[in-house]
């Protein structure tokens, strides 16, 4: 069995769409094994998106992903 990490981004959480997104994933056949709402620290987001470091959008991406809670 394979596992997939899904992150519901800050704008979707803020607009109240997290539940609909989770329902869509379950309808697509995914099973939610664990769920957590958290706010990423800049170091966490930077490490997660390290593959994009040096690209023009990197700083904006890290800023966006740390702008509010994610699920």
PDB file of N, CA, C and O in Angstrom:
ATOM      1  N   UNK A   1       0.831  -1.168   0.000  1.00  0.00           N
ATOM      2  CA  UNK A   1       0.000   0.000   0.000  1.00  0.00           C
ATOM      3  C   UNK A   1       0.884   1.242   0.000  1.00  0.00           C
ATOM      4  O   UNK A   1       1.865   1.318   0.717  1.00  0.00           O
ATOM      5  N   UNK A   2       0.535   2.213  -0.804  1.00  0.00           N
ATOM      6  CA  UNK A   2       1.305   3.456  -0.833  1.00  0.00           C
ATOM      7  C   UNK A   2       0.583   4.527  -0.026  1.00  0.00           C
ATOM      8  O   UNK A   2      -0.614   4.434   0.238  1.00  0.00           O
ATOM      9  N   UNK A   3       1.328   5.524   0.369  1.00  0.00           N
ATOM     10  CA  UNK A   3       0.791   6.634   1.144  1.00  0.00           C
ATOM     11  C   UNK A   3       1.034   7.926   0.386  1.00  0.00           C
ATOM     12  O   UNK A   3       2.054   8.063  -0.308  1.00  0.00           O
ATOM     13  N   UNK A   4       0.137   8.861   0.515  1.00  0.00           N
ATOM     14  CA  UNK A   4       0.243  10.152  -0.142  1.00  0.00           C
ATOM     15  C   UNK A   4       0.030  11.251   0.886  1.00  0.00           C
ATOM     16  O   UNK A   4      -0.902  11.178   1.678  1.00  0.00           O
ATOM     17  N   UNK A   5       0.887  12.254   0.877  1.00  0.00           N
ATOM     18  CA  UNK A   5       0.706  13.416   1.727  1.00  0.00           C
ATOM     19  C   UNK A   5      -0.111  14.437   0.960  1.00  0.00           C
ATOM     20  O   UNK A   5       0.221  14.790  -0.169  1.00  0.00           O
ATOM     21  N   UNK A   6      -1.171  14.906   1.571  1.00  0.00           N
ATOM     22  CA  UNK A   6      -1.983  15.975   0.991  1.00  0.00           C
ATOM     23  C   UNK A   6      -1.972  17.144   1.949  1.00  0.00           C
ATOM     24  O   UNK A   6      -2.146  16.961   3.160  1.00  0.00           O
ATOM     25  N   UNK A   7      -1.745  18.332   1.432  1.00  0.00           N
ATOM     26  CA  UNK A   7      -1.778  19.537   2.252  1.00  0.00           C
ATOM     27  C   UNK A   7      -2.869  20.440   1.702  1.00  0.00           C
ATOM     28  O   UNK A   7      -2.855  20.789   0.518  1.00  0.00           O
ATOM     29  N   UNK A   8      -3.808  20.788   2.559  1.00  0.00           N
ATOM     30  CA  UNK A   8      -4.827  21.767   2.180  1.00  0.00           C
ATOM     31  C   UNK A   8      -4.245  23.127   2.547  1.00  0.00           C
ATOM     32  O   UNK A   8      -3.955  23.403   3.708  1.00  0.00           O
ATOM     33  N   UNK A   9      -4.058  23.957   1.555  1.00  0.00           N
ATOM     34  CA  UNK A   9      -3.293  25.192   1.692  1.00  0.00           C
ATOM     35  C   UNK A   9      -4.059  26.272   2.465  1.00  0.00           C
ATOM     36  O   UNK A   9      -5.277  26.196   2.631  1.00  0.00           O
ATOM     37  N   UNK A  10      -3.329  27.295   2.938  1.00  0.00           N
ATOM     38  CA  UNK A  10      -3.930  28.313   3.802  1.00  0.00           C
ATOM     39  C   UNK A  10      -5.166  29.006   3.228  1.00  0.00           C
ATOM     40  O   UNK A  10      -6.113  29.277   3.961  1.00  0.00           O
ATOM     41  N   UNK A  11      -5.176  29.297   1.943  1.00  0.00           N
ATOM     42  CA  UNK A  11      -6.326  30.001   1.375  1.00  0.00           C
ATOM     43  C   UNK A  11      -7.576  29.132   1.386  1.00  0.00           C
ATOM     44  O   UNK A  11      -8.680  29.620   1.638  1.00  0.00           O
ATOM     45  N   UNK A  12      -7.425  27.838   1.161  1.00  0.00           N
ATOM     46  CA  UNK A  12      -8.572  26.927   1.190  1.00  0.00           C
ATOM     47  C   UNK A  12      -9.071  26.724   2.615  1.00  0.00           C
ATOM     48  O   UNK A  12     -10.279  26.646   2.852  1.00  0.00           O
ATOM     49  N   UNK A  13      -8.160  26.658   3.572  1.00  0.00           N
ATOM     50  CA  UNK A  13      -8.558  26.526   4.973  1.00  0.00           C
ATOM     51  C   UNK A  13      -9.300  27.795   5.405  1.00  0.00           C
ATOM     52  O   UNK A  13     -10.373  27.723   6.010  1.00  0.00           O
ATOM     53  N   UNK A  14      -8.753  28.959   5.069  1.00  0.00           N
ATOM     54  CA  UNK A  14      -9.356  30.227   5.472  1.00  0.00           C
ATOM     55  C   UNK A  14     -10.746  30.425   4.876  1.00  0.00           C
ATOM     56  O   UNK A  14     -11.616  31.025   5.506  1.00  0.00           O
ATOM     57  N   UNK A  15     -10.971  29.905   3.678  1.00  0.00           N
ATOM     58  CA  UNK A  15     -12.271  30.079   3.026  1.00  0.00           C
ATOM     59  C   UNK A  15     -13.261  28.972   3.381  1.00  0.00           C
ATOM     60  O   UNK A  15     -14.358  28.923   2.829  1.00  0.00           O
ATOM     61  N   UNK A  16     -12.865  28.073   4.282  1.00  0.00           N
ATOM     62  CA  UNK A  16     -13.775  27.037   4.759  1.00  0.00           C
ATOM     63  C   UNK A  16     -13.990  25.877   3.809  1.00  0.00           C
ATOM     64  O   UNK A  16     -15.002  25.186   3.898  1.00  0.00           O
ATOM     65  N   UNK A  17     -13.048  25.623   2.922  1.00  0.00           N
ATOM     66  CA  UNK A  17     -13.207  24.555   1.931  1.00  0.00           C
ATOM     67  C   UNK A  17     -12.519  23.248   2.299  1.00  0.00           C
ATOM     68  O   UNK A  17     -12.566  22.288   1.533  1.00  0.00           O
ATOM     69  N   UNK A  18     -11.910  23.174   3.470  1.00  0.00           N
ATOM     70  CA  UNK A  18     -11.162  21.975   3.840  1.00  0.00           C
ATOM     71  C   UNK A  18     -12.058  20.734   3.848  1.00  0.00           C
ATOM     72  O   UNK A  18     -11.658  19.669   3.364  1.00  0.00           O
ATOM     73  N   UNK A  19     -13.248  20.844   4.367  1.00  0.00           N
ATOM     74  CA  UNK A  19     -14.164  19.708   4.422  1.00  0.00           C
ATOM     75  C   UNK A  19     -14.534  19.193   3.046  1.00  0.00           C
ATOM     76  O   UNK A  19     -14.562  17.979   2.802  1.00  0.00           O
ATOM     77  N   UNK A  20     -14.813  20.110   2.128  1.00  0.00           N
ATOM     78  CA  UNK A  20     -15.162  19.709   0.756  1.00  0.00           C
ATOM     79  C   UNK A  20     -13.977  19.050   0.063  1.00  0.00           C
ATOM     80  O   UNK A  20     -14.141  18.100  -0.698  1.00  0.00           O
ATOM     81  N   UNK A  21     -12.791  19.555   0.316  1.00  0.00           N
ATOM     82  CA  UNK A  21     -11.589  18.974  -0.288  1.00  0.00           C
ATOM     83  C   UNK A  21     -11.368  17.560   0.251  1.00  0.00           C
ATOM     84  O   UNK A  21     -11.074  16.631  -0.510  1.00  0.00           O
ATOM     85  N   UNK A  22     -11.516  17.389   1.553  1.00  0.00           N
ATOM     86  CA  UNK A  22     -11.372  16.052   2.143  1.00  0.00           C
ATOM     87  C   UNK A  22     -12.419  15.097   1.592  1.00  0.00           C
ATOM     88  O   UNK A  22     -12.112  13.938   1.278  1.00  0.00           O
ATOM     89  N   UNK A  23     -13.655  15.560   1.446  1.00  0.00           N
ATOM     90  CA  UNK A  23     -14.718  14.716   0.882  1.00  0.00           C
ATOM     91  C   UNK A  23     -14.376  14.315  -0.546  1.00  0.00           C
ATOM     92  O   UNK A  23     -14.586  13.160  -0.944  1.00  0.00           O
ATOM     93  N   UNK A  24     -13.837  15.237  -1.320  1.00  0.00           N
ATOM     94  CA  UNK A  24     -13.449  14.945  -2.700  1.00  0.00           C
ATOM     95  C   UNK A  24     -12.363  13.864  -2.735  1.00  0.00           C
ATOM     96  O   UNK A  24     -12.420  12.947  -3.569  1.00  0.00           O
ATOM     97  N   UNK A  25     -11.382  13.967  -1.847  1.00  0.00           N
ATOM     98  CA  UNK A  25     -10.319  12.959  -1.798  1.00  0.00           C
ATOM     99  C   UNK A  25     -10.882  11.585  -1.444  1.00  0.00           C
ATOM    100  O   UNK A  25     -10.503  10.578  -2.045  1.00  0.00           O
ATOM    101  N   UNK A  26     -11.797  11.548  -0.478  1.00  0.00           N
ATOM    102  CA  UNK A  26     -12.393  10.269  -0.092  1.00  0.00           C
ATOM    103  C   UNK A  26     -13.241   9.692  -1.225  1.00  0.00           C
ATOM    104  O   UNK A  26     -13.211   8.483  -1.473  1.00  0.00           O
ATOM    105  N   UNK A  27     -13.979  10.538  -1.930  1.00  0.00           N
ATOM    106  CA  UNK A  27     -14.772  10.071  -3.069  1.00  0.00           C
ATOM    107  C   UNK A  27     -13.885   9.521  -4.186  1.00  0.00           C
ATOM    108  O   UNK A  27     -14.302   8.647  -4.947  1.00  0.00           O
ATOM    109  N   UNK A  28     -12.645  10.027  -4.248  1.00  0.00           N
ATOM    110  CA  UNK A  28     -11.695   9.566  -5.258  1.00  0.00           C
ATOM    111  C   UNK A  28     -11.016   8.262  -4.844  1.00  0.00           C
ATOM    112  O   UNK A  28     -10.180   7.737  -5.577  1.00  0.00           O
ATOM    113  N   UNK A  29     -11.367   7.747  -3.654  1.00  0.00           N
ATOM    114  CA  UNK A  29     -10.825   6.467  -3.235  1.00  0.00           C
ATOM    115  C   UNK A  29      -9.721   6.527  -2.199  1.00  0.00           C
ATOM    116  O   UNK A  29      -9.207   5.491  -1.778  1.00  0.00           O
ATOM    117  N   UNK A  30      -9.343   7.721  -1.783  1.00  0.00           N
ATOM    118  CA  UNK A  30      -8.313   7.846  -0.756  1.00  0.00           C
ATOM    119  C   UNK A  30      -8.932   7.620   0.617  1.00  0.00           C
ATOM    120  O   UNK A  30     -10.105   7.902   0.836  1.00  0.00           O
ATOM    121  N   UNK A  31      -8.133   7.114   1.543  1.00  0.00           N
ATOM    122  CA  UNK A  31      -8.553   6.939   2.918  1.00  0.00           C
ATOM    123  C   UNK A  31      -7.698   7.849   3.783  1.00  0.00           C
ATOM    124  O   UNK A  31      -6.465   7.796   3.708  1.00  0.00           O
ATOM    125  N   UNK A  32      -8.335   8.678   4.580  1.00  0.00           N
ATOM    126  CA  UNK A  32      -7.604   9.568   5.487  1.00  0.00           C
ATOM    127  C   UNK A  32      -7.152   8.745   6.689  1.00  0.00           C
ATOM    128  O   UNK A  32      -7.967   8.180   7.407  1.00  0.00           O
ATOM    129  N   UNK A  33      -5.863   8.651   6.892  1.00  0.00           N
ATOM    130  CA  UNK A  33      -5.288   7.873   7.990  1.00  0.00           C
ATOM    131  C   UNK A  33      -4.958   8.750   9.188  1.00  0.00           C
ATOM    132  O   UNK A  33      -4.906   8.275  10.318  1.00  0.00           O
ATOM    133  N   UNK A  34      -4.671  10.007   8.934  1.00  0.00           N
ATOM    134  CA  UNK A  34      -4.362  10.957  10.008  1.00  0.00           C
ATOM    135  C   UNK A  34      -4.673  12.349   9.483  1.00  0.00           C
ATOM    136  O   UNK A  34      -4.618  12.598   8.278  1.00  0.00           O
ATOM    137  N   UNK A  35      -5.006  13.226  10.406  1.00  0.00           N
ATOM    138  CA  UNK A  35      -5.381  14.587  10.022  1.00  0.00           C
ATOM    139  C   UNK A  35      -4.897  15.534  11.103  1.00  0.00           C
ATOM    140  O   UNK A  35      -5.050  15.244  12.298  1.00  0.00           O
ATOM    141  N   UNK A  36      -4.315  16.642  10.680  1.00  0.00           N
ATOM    142  CA  UNK A  36      -3.820  17.610  11.650  1.00  0.00           C
ATOM    143  C   UNK A  36      -3.893  19.003  11.043  1.00  0.00           C
ATOM    144  O   UNK A  36      -3.535  19.191   9.875  1.00  0.00           O
ATOM    145  N   UNK A  37      -4.353  19.956  11.826  1.00  0.00           N
ATOM    146  CA  UNK A  37      -4.279  21.349  11.416  1.00  0.00           C
ATOM    147  C   UNK A  37      -3.083  21.949  12.128  1.00  0.00           C
ATOM    148  O   UNK A  37      -2.913  21.779  13.333  1.00  0.00           O
ATOM    149  N   UNK A  38      -2.255  22.653  11.366  1.00  0.00           N
ATOM    150  CA  UNK A  38      -1.044  23.238  11.938  1.00  0.00           C
ATOM    151  C   UNK A  38      -0.698  24.493  11.157  1.00  0.00           C
ATOM    152  O   UNK A  38      -1.252  24.752  10.083  1.00  0.00           O
ATOM    153  N   UNK A  39       0.189  25.254  11.684  1.00  0.00           N
ATOM    154  CA  UNK A  39       0.724  26.405  10.973  1.00  0.00           C
ATOM    155  C   UNK A  39       2.208  26.142  10.766  1.00  0.00           C
ATOM    156  O   UNK A  39       2.951  25.941  11.735  1.00  0.00           O
ATOM    157  N   UNK A  40       2.626  26.091   9.518  1.00  0.00           N
ATOM    158  CA  UNK A  40       4.019  25.782   9.201  1.00  0.00           C
ATOM    159  C   UNK A  40       4.933  26.941   9.584  1.00  0.00           C
ATOM    160  O   UNK A  40       4.607  28.104   9.345  1.00  0.00           O
ATOM    161  N   UNK A  41       6.069  26.616  10.160  1.00  0.00           N
ATOM    162  CA  UNK A  41       7.121  27.600  10.403  1.00  0.00           C
ATOM    163  C   UNK A  41       7.856  27.823   9.079  1.00  0.00           C
ATOM    164  O   UNK A  41       7.900  26.921   8.231  1.00  0.00           O
ATOM    165  N   UNK A  42       8.441  28.982   8.888  1.00  0.00           N
ATOM    166  CA  UNK A  42       9.194  29.223   7.653  1.00  0.00           C
ATOM    167  C   UNK A  42      10.263  28.156   7.391  1.00  0.00           C
ATOM    168  O   UNK A  42      10.471  27.756   6.244  1.00  0.00           O
ATOM    169  N   UNK A  43      10.901  27.666   8.442  1.00  0.00           N
ATOM    170  CA  UNK A  43      11.925  26.627   8.248  1.00  0.00           C
ATOM    171  C   UNK A  43      11.304  25.328   7.738  1.00  0.00           C
ATOM    172  O   UNK A  43      11.907  24.632   6.917  1.00  0.00           O
ATOM    173  N   UNK A  44      10.092  24.982   8.217  1.00  0.00           N
ATOM    174  CA  UNK A  44       9.412  23.770   7.750  1.00  0.00           C
ATOM    175  C   UNK A  44       9.011  23.906   6.282  1.00  0.00           C
ATOM    176  O   UNK A  44       9.235  22.999   5.486  1.00  0.00           O
ATOM    177  N   UNK A  45       8.390  25.024   5.937  1.00  0.00           N
ATOM    178  CA  UNK A  45       7.972  25.238   4.552  1.00  0.00           C
ATOM    179  C   UNK A  45       9.190  25.298   3.634  1.00  0.00           C
ATOM    180  O   UNK A  45       9.184  24.740   2.535  1.00  0.00           O
ATOM    181  N   UNK A  46      10.242  25.953   4.092  1.00  0.00           N
ATOM    182  CA  UNK A  46      11.461  26.038   3.293  1.00  0.00           C
ATOM    183  C   UNK A  46      12.073  24.677   3.033  1.00  0.00           C
ATOM    184  O   UNK A  46      12.522  24.376   1.926  1.00  0.00           O
ATOM    185  N   UNK A  47      12.072  23.813   4.046  1.00  0.00           N
ATOM    186  CA  UNK A  47      12.613  22.466   3.877  1.00  0.00           C
ATOM    187  C   UNK A  47      11.735  21.635   2.943  1.00  0.00           C
ATOM    188  O   UNK A  47      12.238  20.889   2.100  1.00  0.00           O
ATOM    189  N   UNK A  48      10.418  21.772   3.085  1.00  0.00           N
ATOM    190  CA  UNK A  48       9.504  21.001   2.253  1.00  0.00           C
ATOM    191  C   UNK A  48       9.627  21.388   0.777  1.00  0.00           C
ATOM    192  O   UNK A  48       9.578  20.534  -0.106  1.00  0.00           O
ATOM    193  N   UNK A  49       9.796  22.669   0.524  1.00  0.00           N
ATOM    194  CA  UNK A  49       9.885  23.156  -0.853  1.00  0.00           C
ATOM    195  C   UNK A  49      11.327  23.425  -1.293  1.00  0.00           C
ATOM    196  O   UNK A  49      11.568  24.162  -2.245  1.00  0.00           O
ATOM    197  N   UNK A  50      12.294  22.806  -0.627  1.00  0.00           N
ATOM    198  CA  UNK A  50      13.714  23.035  -0.920  1.00  0.00           C
ATOM    199  C   UNK A  50      14.064  22.760  -2.380  1.00  0.00           C
ATOM    200  O   UNK A  50      14.972  23.376  -2.925  1.00  0.00           O
ATOM    201  N   UNK A  51      13.329  21.873  -3.019  1.00  0.00           N
ATOM    202  CA  UNK A  51      13.586  21.559  -4.420  1.00  0.00           C
ATOM    203  C   UNK A  51      13.417  22.800  -5.304  1.00  0.00           C
ATOM    204  O   UNK A  51      13.995  22.882  -6.383  1.00  0.00           O
ATOM    205  N   UNK A  52      12.651  23.773  -4.828  1.00  0.00           N
ATOM    206  CA  UNK A  52      12.404  24.994  -5.601  1.00  0.00           C
ATOM    207  C   UNK A  52      13.305  26.158  -5.190  1.00  0.00           C
ATOM    208  O   UNK A  52      13.203  27.244  -5.770  1.00  0.00           O
ATOM    209  N   UNK A  53      14.159  25.942  -4.195  1.00  0.00           N
ATOM    210  CA  UNK A  53      15.026  27.016  -3.718  1.00  0.00           C
ATOM    211  C   UNK A  53      15.853  27.584  -4.869  1.00  0.00           C
ATOM    212  O   UNK A  53      16.374  26.845  -5.701  1.00  0.00           O
ATOM    213  N   UNK A  54      15.926  28.894  -4.922  1.00  0.00           N
ATOM    214  CA  UNK A  54      16.664  29.556  -5.984  1.00  0.00           C
ATOM    215  C   UNK A  54      15.788  29.974  -7.154  1.00  0.00           C
ATOM    216  O   UNK A  54      16.206  30.769  -7.989  1.00  0.00           O
ATOM    217  N   UNK A  55      14.589  29.443  -7.220  1.00  0.00           N
ATOM    218  CA  UNK A  55      13.667  29.851  -8.283  1.00  0.00           C
ATOM    219  C   UNK A  55      12.976  31.151  -7.876  1.00  0.00           C
ATOM    220  O   UNK A  55      12.843  31.447  -6.690  1.00  0.00           O
ATOM    221  N   UNK A  56      12.521  31.922  -8.841  1.00  0.00           N
ATOM    222  CA  UNK A  56      11.964  33.243  -8.531  1.00  0.00           C
ATOM    223  C   UNK A  56      10.752  33.212  -7.590  1.00  0.00           C
ATOM    224  O   UNK A  56      10.510  34.172  -6.865  1.00  0.00           O
ATOM    225  N   UNK A  57       9.998  32.147  -7.575  1.00  0.00           N
ATOM    226  CA  UNK A  57       8.777  32.084  -6.776  1.00  0.00           C
ATOM    227  C   UNK A  57       8.984  31.480  -5.390  1.00  0.00           C
ATOM    228  O   UNK A  57       8.032  31.413  -4.593  1.00  0.00           O
ATOM    229  N   UNK A  58      10.180  31.038  -5.082  1.00  0.00           N
ATOM    230  CA  UNK A  58      10.431  30.310  -3.827  1.00  0.00           C
ATOM    231  C   UNK A  58      10.033  31.108  -2.581  1.00  0.00           C
ATOM    232  O   UNK A  58       9.301  30.605  -1.721  1.00  0.00           O
ATOM    233  N   UNK A  59      10.523  32.328  -2.456  1.00  0.00           N
ATOM    234  CA  UNK A  59      10.224  33.118  -1.258  1.00  0.00           C
ATOM    235  C   UNK A  59       8.727  33.379  -1.127  1.00  0.00           C
ATOM    236  O   UNK A  59       8.172  33.319  -0.023  1.00  0.00           O
ATOM    237  N   UNK A  60       8.069  33.665  -2.235  1.00  0.00           N
ATOM    238  CA  UNK A  60       6.625  33.896  -2.214  1.00  0.00           C
ATOM    239  C   UNK A  60       5.874  32.623  -1.814  1.00  0.00           C
ATOM    240  O   UNK A  60       4.885  32.676  -1.070  1.00  0.00           O
ATOM    241  N   UNK A  61       6.331  31.477  -2.287  1.00  0.00           N
ATOM    242  CA  UNK A  61       5.720  30.192  -1.940  1.00  0.00           C
ATOM    243  C   UNK A  61       5.836  29.916  -0.443  1.00  0.00           C
ATOM    244  O   UNK A  61       4.855  29.558   0.210  1.00  0.00           O
ATOM    245  N   UNK A  62       7.020  30.098   0.108  1.00  0.00           N
ATOM    246  CA  UNK A  62       7.230  29.879   1.538  1.00  0.00           C
ATOM    247  C   UNK A  62       6.371  30.856   2.340  1.00  0.00           C
ATOM    248  O   UNK A  62       5.727  30.474   3.321  1.00  0.00           O
ATOM    249  N   UNK A  63       6.319  32.097   1.910  1.00  0.00           N
ATOM    250  CA  UNK A  63       5.500  33.098   2.592  1.00  0.00           C
ATOM    251  C   UNK A  63       4.025  32.712   2.570  1.00  0.00           C
ATOM    252  O   UNK A  63       3.320  32.814   3.584  1.00  0.00           O
ATOM    253  N   UNK A  64       3.540  32.268   1.423  1.00  0.00           N
ATOM    254  CA  UNK A  64       2.142  31.854   1.296  1.00  0.00           C
ATOM    255  C   UNK A  64       1.832  30.662   2.191  1.00  0.00           C
ATOM    256  O   UNK A  64       0.830  30.646   2.900  1.00  0.00           O
ATOM    257  N   UNK A  65       2.693  29.662   2.180  1.00  0.00           N
ATOM    258  CA  UNK A  65       2.442  28.450   2.948  1.00  0.00           C
ATOM    259  C   UNK A  65       2.528  28.670   4.456  1.00  0.00           C
ATOM    260  O   UNK A  65       2.033  27.860   5.232  1.00  0.00           O
ATOM    261  N   UNK A  66       3.130  29.765   4.889  1.00  0.00           N
ATOM    262  CA  UNK A  66       3.206  30.088   6.308  1.00  0.00           C
ATOM    263  C   UNK A  66       2.235  31.191   6.699  1.00  0.00           C
ATOM    264  O   UNK A  66       2.229  31.637   7.840  1.00  0.00           O
ATOM    265  N   UNK A  67       1.384  31.611   5.778  1.00  0.00           N
ATOM    266  CA  UNK A  67       0.478  32.734   6.018  1.00  0.00           C
ATOM    267  C   UNK A  67      -0.730  32.386   6.880  1.00  0.00           C
ATOM    268  O   UNK A  67      -1.432  33.283   7.341  1.00  0.00           O
ATOM    269  N   UNK A  68      -0.989  31.131   7.076  1.00  0.00           N
ATOM    270  CA  UNK A  68      -2.133  30.703   7.883  1.00  0.00           C
ATOM    271  C   UNK A  68      -2.087  29.219   8.101  1.00  0.00           C
ATOM    272  O   UNK A  68      -1.167  28.529   7.645  1.00  0.00           O
ATOM    273  N   UNK A  69      -3.084  28.698   8.801  1.00  0.00           N
ATOM    274  CA  UNK A  69      -3.097  27.252   9.064  1.00  0.00           C
ATOM    275  C   UNK A  69      -3.291  26.424   7.804  1.00  0.00           C
ATOM    276  O   UNK A  69      -3.924  26.865   6.853  1.00  0.00           O
ATOM    277  N   UNK A  70      -2.703  25.222   7.822  1.00  0.00           N
ATOM    278  CA  UNK A  70      -2.885  24.230   6.757  1.00  0.00           C
ATOM    279  C   UNK A  70      -3.429  22.971   7.408  1.00  0.00           C
ATOM    280  O   UNK A  70      -3.308  22.762   8.612  1.00  0.00           O
ATOM    281  N   UNK A  71      -4.054  22.128   6.602  1.00  0.00           N
ATOM    282  CA  UNK A  71      -4.532  20.839   7.100  1.00  0.00           C
ATOM    283  C   UNK A  71      -3.736  19.766   6.389  1.00  0.00           C
ATOM    284  O   UNK A  71      -3.514  19.833   5.190  1.00  0.00           O
TER     285      UNK A  71
END
